[in-house]
PDB file of C-alpha atoms in Angstrom:
ATOM      1  CA  UNK A   1       0.000   0.000   0.000  1.00 94.00           C
ATOM      2  CA  UNK A   2       1.354   3.375  -1.032  1.00 95.00           C
ATOM      3  CA  UNK A   3       1.703   5.746   1.910  1.00 97.00           C
ATOM      4  CA  UNK A   4       3.132   9.224   2.261  1.00 98.00           C
ATOM      5  CA  UNK A   5       3.454  10.046   5.940  1.00 98.00           C
ATOM      6  CA  UNK A   6       4.092  13.673   6.743  1.00 97.00           C
ATOM      7  CA  UNK A   7       5.538  15.185   9.902  1.00 92.00           C
ATOM      8  CA  UNK A   8       3.438  16.898  12.543  1.00 94.00           C
ATOM      9  CA  UNK A   9       2.044  20.427  12.776  1.00 96.00           C
ATOM     10  CA  UNK A  10       4.433  23.331  13.250  1.00 96.00           C
ATOM     11  CA  UNK A  11       4.134  26.650  15.046  1.00 97.00           C
ATOM     12  CA  UNK A  12       6.931  28.995  14.053  1.00 97.00           C
ATOM     13  CA  UNK A  13       7.879  32.625  14.656  1.00 97.00           C
ATOM     14  CA  UNK A  14       8.196  35.088  11.784  1.00 97.00           C
ATOM     15  CA  UNK A  15      11.673  34.982  10.288  1.00 97.00           C
ATOM     16  CA  UNK A  16      12.296  31.371  11.296  1.00 98.00           C
ATOM     17  CA  UNK A  17      12.789  28.368   9.047  1.00 98.00           C
ATOM     18  CA  UNK A  18      11.056  25.009   9.146  1.00 98.00           C
ATOM     19  CA  UNK A  19      11.841  21.645   7.590  1.00 98.00           C
ATOM     20  CA  UNK A  20       8.937  19.356   6.729  1.00 98.00           C
ATOM     21  CA  UNK A  21       9.287  15.655   6.011  1.00 98.00           C
ATOM     22  CA  UNK A  22       7.379  13.158   3.913  1.00 98.00           C
ATOM     23  CA  UNK A  23       8.231   9.476   4.381  1.00 98.00           C
ATOM     24  CA  UNK A  24       7.272   7.237   1.495  1.00 98.00           C
ATOM     25  CA  UNK A  25       6.456   3.539   1.664  1.00 97.00           C
ATOM     26  CA  UNK A  26       4.833   0.886  -0.472  1.00 97.00           C
ATOM     27  CA  UNK A  27       6.607   1.773  -3.731  1.00 96.00           C
ATOM     28  CA  UNK A  28      10.041   2.388  -5.242  1.00 96.00           C
ATOM     29  CA  UNK A  29      10.927   5.871  -4.001  1.00 96.00           C
ATOM     30  CA  UNK A  30      13.273   6.702  -6.872  1.00 95.00           C
ATOM     31  CA  UNK A  31      10.696   5.983  -9.582  1.00 94.00           C
ATOM     32  CA  UNK A  32       8.403   8.875  -8.625  1.00 95.00           C
ATOM     33  CA  UNK A  33       8.753  12.614  -8.383  1.00 96.00           C
ATOM     34  CA  UNK A  34       7.759  14.099  -5.047  1.00 97.00           C
ATOM     35  CA  UNK A  35       5.663  17.202  -5.452  1.00 98.00           C
ATOM     36  CA  UNK A  36       4.932  19.773  -2.758  1.00 98.00           C
ATOM     37  CA  UNK A  37       1.687  21.747  -2.740  1.00 98.00           C
ATOM     38  CA  UNK A  38       0.556  24.664  -0.574  1.00 98.00           C
ATOM     39  CA  UNK A  39      -2.999  25.310   0.515  1.00 97.00           C
ATOM     40  CA  UNK A  40      -3.774  28.431   2.520  1.00 95.00           C
ATOM     41  CA  UNK A  41      -6.834  28.290   4.809  1.00 88.00           C
ATOM     42  CA  UNK A  42     -10.021  27.959   2.765  1.00 84.00           C
ATOM     43  CA  UNK A  43      -8.039  28.571  -0.426  1.00 88.00           C
ATOM     44  CA  UNK A  44      -7.071  26.608  -3.502  1.00 91.00           C
ATOM     45  CA  UNK A  45      -4.033  24.479  -4.252  1.00 95.00           C
ATOM     46  CA  UNK A  46      -0.702  26.002  -5.240  1.00 96.00           C
ATOM     47  CA  UNK A  47       2.210  24.005  -6.608  1.00 97.00           C
ATOM     48  CA  UNK A  48       5.576  24.742  -4.987  1.00 98.00           C
ATOM     49  CA  UNK A  49       7.899  22.405  -6.860  1.00 97.00           C
ATOM     50  CA  UNK A  50       9.069  18.867  -7.319  1.00 97.00           C
ATOM     51  CA  UNK A  51      12.130  16.715  -6.784  1.00 97.00           C
ATOM     52  CA  UNK A  52      13.354  13.620  -8.585  1.00 96.00           C
ATOM     53  CA  UNK A  53      14.747  11.436  -5.752  1.00 96.00           C
ATOM     54  CA  UNK A  54      16.765   9.438  -8.275  1.00 95.00           C
ATOM     55  CA  UNK A  55      19.230  12.256  -8.854  1.00 95.00           C
ATOM     56  CA  UNK A  56      18.051  15.061  -6.580  1.00 97.00           C
ATOM     57  CA  UNK A  57      17.150  17.368  -9.458  1.00 96.00           C
ATOM     58  CA  UNK A  58      14.497  19.943  -8.681  1.00 97.00           C
ATOM     59  CA  UNK A  59      11.998  22.172 -10.434  1.00 96.00           C
ATOM     60  CA  UNK A  60      10.464  25.106  -8.605  1.00 97.00           C
ATOM     61  CA  UNK A  61       7.564  27.392  -9.363  1.00 97.00           C
ATOM     62  CA  UNK A  62       9.137  30.832  -9.770  1.00 96.00           C
ATOM     63  CA  UNK A  63       7.469  32.475  -6.759  1.00 95.00           C
ATOM     64  CA  UNK A  64       8.818  29.780  -4.407  1.00 97.00           C
ATOM     65  CA  UNK A  65      12.427  29.732  -5.632  1.00 96.00           C
ATOM     66  CA  UNK A  66      13.688  31.802  -2.705  1.00 94.00           C
ATOM     67  CA  UNK A  67      11.263  30.310  -0.208  1.00 97.00           C
ATOM     68  CA  UNK A  68      11.413  26.529  -0.510  1.00 98.00           C
ATOM     69  CA  UNK A  69      14.281  24.043  -0.758  1.00 98.00           C
ATOM     70  CA  UNK A  70      13.469  20.464  -1.706  1.00 98.00           C
ATOM     71  CA  UNK A  71      15.702  17.519  -0.857  1.00 98.00           C
ATOM     72  CA  UNK A  72      15.350  13.743  -0.710  1.00 98.00           C
ATOM     73  CA  UNK A  73      17.112  10.969   1.207  1.00 98.00           C
ATOM     74  CA  UNK A  74      16.989   7.682  -0.674  1.00 97.00           C
ATOM     75  CA  UNK A  75      18.382   5.761   2.307  1.00 97.00           C
ATOM     76  CA  UNK A  76      15.253   6.528   4.314  1.00 97.00           C
ATOM     77  CA  UNK A  77      12.794   7.087   1.444  1.00 98.00           C
ATOM     78  CA  UNK A  78      12.046  10.523   2.812  1.00 98.00           C
ATOM     79  CA  UNK A  79      11.506  13.818   1.022  1.00 98.00           C
ATOM     80  CA  UNK A  80      11.997  17.150   2.736  1.00 98.00           C
ATOM     81  CA  UNK A  81      10.943  20.717   2.152  1.00 98.00           C
ATOM     82  CA  UNK A  82      12.585  23.569   4.010  1.00 98.00           C
ATOM     83  CA  UNK A  83      10.769  26.898   4.130  1.00 98.00           C
ATOM     84  CA  UNK A  84      12.853  29.928   5.030  1.00 97.00           C
ATOM     85  CA  UNK A  85      12.209  33.462   6.317  1.00 97.00           C
ATOM     86  CA  UNK A  86       8.704  32.577   7.369  1.00 98.00           C
ATOM     87  CA  UNK A  87       5.938  35.191   7.289  1.00 97.00           C
ATOM     88  CA  UNK A  88       2.211  35.055   7.915  1.00 95.00           C
ATOM     89  CA  UNK A  89       1.812  34.399   4.184  1.00 96.00           C
ATOM     90  CA  UNK A  90       3.410  30.983   4.779  1.00 97.00           C
ATOM     91  CA  UNK A  91       0.670  29.916   7.178  1.00 97.00           C
ATOM     92  CA  UNK A  92      -0.874  27.028   5.276  1.00 97.00           C
ATOM     93  CA  UNK A  93      -1.241  23.297   4.956  1.00 97.00           C
ATOM     94  CA  UNK A  94       1.526  21.709   2.923  1.00 98.00           C
ATOM     95  CA  UNK A  95       1.047  18.448   1.073  1.00 98.00           C
ATOM     96  CA  UNK A  96       3.564  16.105  -0.469  1.00 98.00           C
ATOM     97  CA  UNK A  97       2.362  13.976  -3.370  1.00 98.00           C
ATOM     98  CA  UNK A  98       3.981  11.562  -5.793  1.00 97.00           C
ATOM     99  CA  UNK A  99       3.940  11.414  -9.578  1.00 94.00           C
ATOM    100  CA  UNK A 100       5.649   8.875 -11.836  1.00 84.00           C
ATOM    101  CA  UNK A 101       8.847  10.241 -13.410  1.00 78.00           C
ATOM    102  CA  UNK A 102       8.037   8.858 -16.830  1.00 77.00           C
ATOM    103  CA  UNK A 103       4.344   9.653 -17.057  1.00 79.00           C
ATOM    104  CA  UNK A 104       1.037   9.734 -15.270  1.00 90.00           C
ATOM    105  CA  UNK A 105      -0.773  11.949 -12.799  1.00 95.00           C
ATOM    106  CA  UNK A 106      -0.104  12.965  -9.210  1.00 96.00           C
ATOM    107  CA  UNK A 107      -1.850   9.947  -7.751  1.00 94.00           C
ATOM    108  CA  UNK A 108      -1.154   9.722  -4.016  1.00 95.00           C
ATOM    109  CA  UNK A 109      -0.951  12.487  -1.453  1.00 97.00           C
ATOM    110  CA  UNK A 110       0.316  12.798   2.071  1.00 97.00           C
ATOM    111  CA  UNK A 111      -2.141  13.789   4.773  1.00 97.00           C
ATOM    112  CA  UNK A 112      -0.838  17.334   4.860  1.00 97.00           C
ATOM    113  CA  UNK A 113       0.906  19.318   7.583  1.00 97.00           C
ATOM    114  CA  UNK A 114      -0.293  22.606   9.006  1.00 97.00           C
ATOM    115  CA  UNK A 115       2.343  25.293   9.439  1.00 98.00           C
ATOM    116  CA  UNK A 116       1.330  28.315  11.481  1.00 97.00           C
ATOM    117  CA  UNK A 117       3.517  31.401  11.540  1.00 97.00           C
ATOM    118  CA  UNK A 118       2.732  33.682  14.434  1.00 96.00           C
ATOM    119  CA  UNK A 119       4.553  35.845  16.928  1.00 93.00           C
TER     120      UNK A 119
ATOM    121  CA  UNK B   1       2.156  29.991 -17.037  1.00 95.00           C
ATOM    122  CA  UNK B   2      -1.079  28.353 -18.156  1.00 97.00           C
ATOM    123  CA  UNK B   3      -4.115  29.729 -16.318  1.00 97.00           C
ATOM    124  CA  UNK B   4      -6.890  27.320 -15.368  1.00 98.00           C
ATOM    125  CA  UNK B   5     -10.376  28.736 -14.868  1.00 98.00           C
ATOM    126  CA  UNK B   6     -12.994  26.613 -13.167  1.00 98.00           C
ATOM    127  CA  UNK B   7     -16.720  27.261 -13.233  1.00 94.00           C
ATOM    128  CA  UNK B   8     -18.898  27.580 -11.405  1.00 96.00           C
ATOM    129  CA  UNK B   9     -17.092  28.452  -8.173  1.00 97.00           C
ATOM    130  CA  UNK B  10     -20.017  27.113  -6.170  1.00 97.00           C
ATOM    131  CA  UNK B  11     -22.706  24.620  -7.096  1.00 97.00           C
ATOM    132  CA  UNK B  12     -25.706  23.385  -5.168  1.00 97.00           C
ATOM    133  CA  UNK B  13     -27.421  20.250  -6.473  1.00 97.00           C
ATOM    134  CA  UNK B  14     -29.832  17.539  -5.353  1.00 97.00           C
ATOM    135  CA  UNK B  15     -29.124  13.877  -4.723  1.00 97.00           C
ATOM    136  CA  UNK B  16     -29.526  11.962  -7.970  1.00 97.00           C
ATOM    137  CA  UNK B  17     -28.959  15.032 -10.131  1.00 97.00           C
ATOM    138  CA  UNK B  18     -26.495  15.088 -13.007  1.00 98.00           C
ATOM    139  CA  UNK B  19     -23.733  17.596 -12.284  1.00 98.00           C
ATOM    140  CA  UNK B  20     -21.256  19.149 -14.721  1.00 98.00           C
ATOM    141  CA  UNK B  21     -18.134  21.062 -13.688  1.00 98.00           C
ATOM    142  CA  UNK B  22     -16.002  22.998 -16.127  1.00 98.00           C
ATOM    143  CA  UNK B  23     -12.305  23.749 -16.409  1.00 98.00           C
ATOM    144  CA  UNK B  24     -10.904  26.048 -19.102  1.00 98.00           C
ATOM    145  CA  UNK B  25      -7.213  26.444 -19.895  1.00 98.00           C
ATOM    146  CA  UNK B  26      -5.615  29.621 -21.250  1.00 98.00           C
ATOM    147  CA  UNK B  27      -4.008  27.537 -24.012  1.00 98.00           C
ATOM    148  CA  UNK B  28      -4.142  24.036 -25.475  1.00 98.00           C
ATOM    149  CA  UNK B  29      -3.158  21.460 -22.822  1.00 97.00           C
ATOM    150  CA  UNK B  30      -3.375  18.384 -25.054  1.00 97.00           C
ATOM    151  CA  UNK B  31      -5.710  16.487 -22.724  1.00 97.00           C
ATOM    152  CA  UNK B  32      -3.178  16.517 -19.875  1.00 96.00           C
ATOM    153  CA  UNK B  33      -5.937  17.390 -17.457  1.00 97.00           C
ATOM    154  CA  UNK B  34      -6.622  15.714 -14.131  1.00 98.00           C
ATOM    155  CA  UNK B  35      -9.480  16.098 -11.660  1.00 98.00           C
ATOM    156  CA  UNK B  36      -9.204  15.906  -7.872  1.00 98.00           C
ATOM    157  CA  UNK B  37     -11.790  15.738  -5.117  1.00 98.00           C
ATOM    158  CA  UNK B  38     -11.007  17.299  -1.759  1.00 97.00           C
ATOM    159  CA  UNK B  39     -13.278  16.787   1.220  1.00 96.00           C
ATOM    160  CA  UNK B  40     -13.070  19.086   4.222  1.00 93.00           C
ATOM    161  CA  UNK B  41      -9.930  18.473   6.241  1.00 91.00           C
ATOM    162  CA  UNK B  42      -8.573  15.831   3.876  1.00 95.00           C
ATOM    163  CA  UNK B  43      -5.927  15.605   1.185  1.00 96.00           C
ATOM    164  CA  UNK B  44      -7.019  15.793  -2.450  1.00 96.00           C
ATOM    165  CA  UNK B  45      -7.905  12.489  -4.097  1.00 97.00           C
ATOM    166  CA  UNK B  46      -7.338  11.722  -7.777  1.00 97.00           C
ATOM    167  CA  UNK B  47     -10.563  11.032  -9.673  1.00 98.00           C
ATOM    168  CA  UNK B  48      -9.780  11.339 -13.371  1.00 98.00           C
ATOM    169  CA  UNK B  49      -6.469  11.610 -15.250  1.00 97.00           C
ATOM    170  CA  UNK B  50      -5.609  12.508 -18.827  1.00 96.00           C
ATOM    171  CA  UNK B  51      -9.087  13.971 -19.335  1.00 97.00           C
ATOM    172  CA  UNK B  52     -11.154  10.790 -19.257  1.00 97.00           C
ATOM    173  CA  UNK B  53      -9.368   7.965 -17.414  1.00 96.00           C
ATOM    174  CA  UNK B  54     -10.971   6.862 -14.171  1.00 97.00           C
ATOM    175  CA  UNK B  55      -8.456   6.334 -11.347  1.00 96.00           C
ATOM    176  CA  UNK B  56      -8.482   3.014  -9.511  1.00 94.00           C
ATOM    177  CA  UNK B  57     -11.404   2.617  -7.134  1.00 95.00           C
ATOM    178  CA  UNK B  58     -13.308   5.684  -8.298  1.00 97.00           C
ATOM    179  CA  UNK B  59     -17.045   5.092  -8.868  1.00 97.00           C
ATOM    180  CA  UNK B  60     -18.208   5.001 -12.466  1.00 97.00           C
ATOM    181  CA  UNK B  61     -20.651   7.867 -11.896  1.00 98.00           C
ATOM    182  CA  UNK B  62     -17.610  10.118 -12.348  1.00 98.00           C
ATOM    183  CA  UNK B  63     -16.477  10.788 -15.907  1.00 98.00           C
ATOM    184  CA  UNK B  64     -14.381  13.328 -17.754  1.00 98.00           C
ATOM    185  CA  UNK B  65     -14.252  14.734 -21.249  1.00 98.00           C
ATOM    186  CA  UNK B  66     -12.743  17.529 -23.250  1.00 98.00           C
ATOM    187  CA  UNK B  67      -9.954  18.575 -25.549  1.00 98.00           C
ATOM    188  CA  UNK B  68      -7.889  21.620 -26.420  1.00 97.00           C
ATOM    189  CA  UNK B  69      -8.704  24.213 -23.793  1.00 98.00           C
ATOM    190  CA  UNK B  70     -12.103  23.028 -22.507  1.00 98.00           C
ATOM    191  CA  UNK B  71     -12.658  20.162 -20.097  1.00 98.00           C
ATOM    192  CA  UNK B  72     -15.568  18.789 -18.095  1.00 98.00           C
ATOM    193  CA  UNK B  73     -16.082  16.591 -15.056  1.00 98.00           C
ATOM    194  CA  UNK B  74     -19.501  14.959 -14.870  1.00 98.00           C
ATOM    195  CA  UNK B  75     -21.141  13.217 -11.946  1.00 98.00           C
ATOM    196  CA  UNK B  76     -24.015  11.239 -13.454  1.00 98.00           C
ATOM    197  CA  UNK B  77     -26.034  10.875 -10.268  1.00 97.00           C
ATOM    198  CA  UNK B  78     -24.934  12.986  -7.316  1.00 98.00           C
ATOM    199  CA  UNK B  79     -24.508  11.147  -4.020  1.00 98.00           C
ATOM    200  CA  UNK B  80     -24.262  12.663  -0.528  1.00 97.00           C
ATOM    201  CA  UNK B  81     -20.633  11.562  -0.240  1.00 97.00           C
ATOM    202  CA  UNK B  82     -19.748  13.655  -3.306  1.00 98.00           C
ATOM    203  CA  UNK B  83     -19.988  16.883  -1.293  1.00 97.00           C
ATOM    204  CA  UNK B  84     -16.493  18.306  -1.715  1.00 97.00           C
ATOM    205  CA  UNK B  85     -14.391  20.812  -3.603  1.00 97.00           C
ATOM    206  CA  UNK B  86     -13.211  19.711  -7.038  1.00 98.00           C
ATOM    207  CA  UNK B  87      -9.961  20.938  -8.582  1.00 97.00           C
ATOM    208  CA  UNK B  88      -8.554  20.513 -12.056  1.00 98.00           C
ATOM    209  CA  UNK B  89      -4.813  20.364 -12.762  1.00 98.00           C
ATOM    210  CA  UNK B  90      -2.996  20.745 -16.077  1.00 97.00           C
ATOM    211  CA  UNK B  91       0.190  18.711 -16.602  1.00 95.00           C
ATOM    212  CA  UNK B  92       0.882  19.779 -20.180  1.00 95.00           C
ATOM    213  CA  UNK B  93       3.631  22.176 -19.221  1.00 94.00           C
ATOM    214  CA  UNK B  94       5.663  23.307 -16.233  1.00 93.00           C
ATOM    215  CA  UNK B  95       4.670  24.771 -13.952  1.00 95.00           C
ATOM    216  CA  UNK B  96       1.651  22.542 -13.624  1.00 95.00           C
ATOM    217  CA  UNK B  97      -1.280  24.693 -12.512  1.00 97.00           C
ATOM    218  CA  UNK B  98      -4.487  24.105 -10.601  1.00 97.00           C
ATOM    219  CA  UNK B  99      -7.877  25.662 -11.098  1.00 97.00           C
ATOM    220  CA  UNK B 100      -9.356  27.570  -8.163  1.00 96.00           C
ATOM    221  CA  UNK B 101     -11.904  24.853  -7.483  1.00 96.00           C
ATOM    222  CA  UNK B 102     -15.644  24.245  -7.561  1.00 97.00           C
ATOM    223  CA  UNK B 103     -17.341  23.749  -4.212  1.00 97.00           C
ATOM    224  CA  UNK B 104     -20.200  21.277  -4.539  1.00 98.00           C
ATOM    225  CA  UNK B 105     -22.935  21.142  -1.927  1.00 97.00           C
ATOM    226  CA  UNK B 106     -26.274  19.416  -1.555  1.00 96.00           C
ATOM    227  CA  UNK B 107     -29.446  21.355  -2.164  1.00 93.00           C
TER     228      UNK B 107
END
């Protein structure tokens, strides 16, 4: 069974950084991109970027290039996203989700993690 | 970036009713269009991929169609468990982009 298990909720101060994790199981980690998606409260879905765990290559949506850093550890089948210089605009739920590197849709999602930025 | 416009933003329908949701792209996306269902407090769930392919385990009352810039998700007979927000996603080009969603409620 494919599972993407994300880390727990975060409460951070403005200006801080946070590193979120997404542990994959039930499939070959290196055969699927890991996407990261942002959803602000009662808002739509916003793509942040993706990483190919096979070689660590990344693609970012332009507006997140200086905000998010995606990495992956193939020894633990875990993907990470670090968010830097947090502001209230970063308060959101963040999802990881997988997509086959050769083709196909984003088919499985993590449960999401809520990040709250507040002083 | 390709813009995805969903309509309507909000839809109220009765159980058993046929429901049609629309997604329009700002340019041709070559049928690389997926539909997701998101219930309150949950992660999105894939319903339809590549315009008209039903994902594993999804009920057959869901179907998709379209080409070029115009795409449709149809629920043939609305069920109470279909109350959710529905998003479309284009995968034709990077960055992939989502529509703003259609919130579906029961009348």
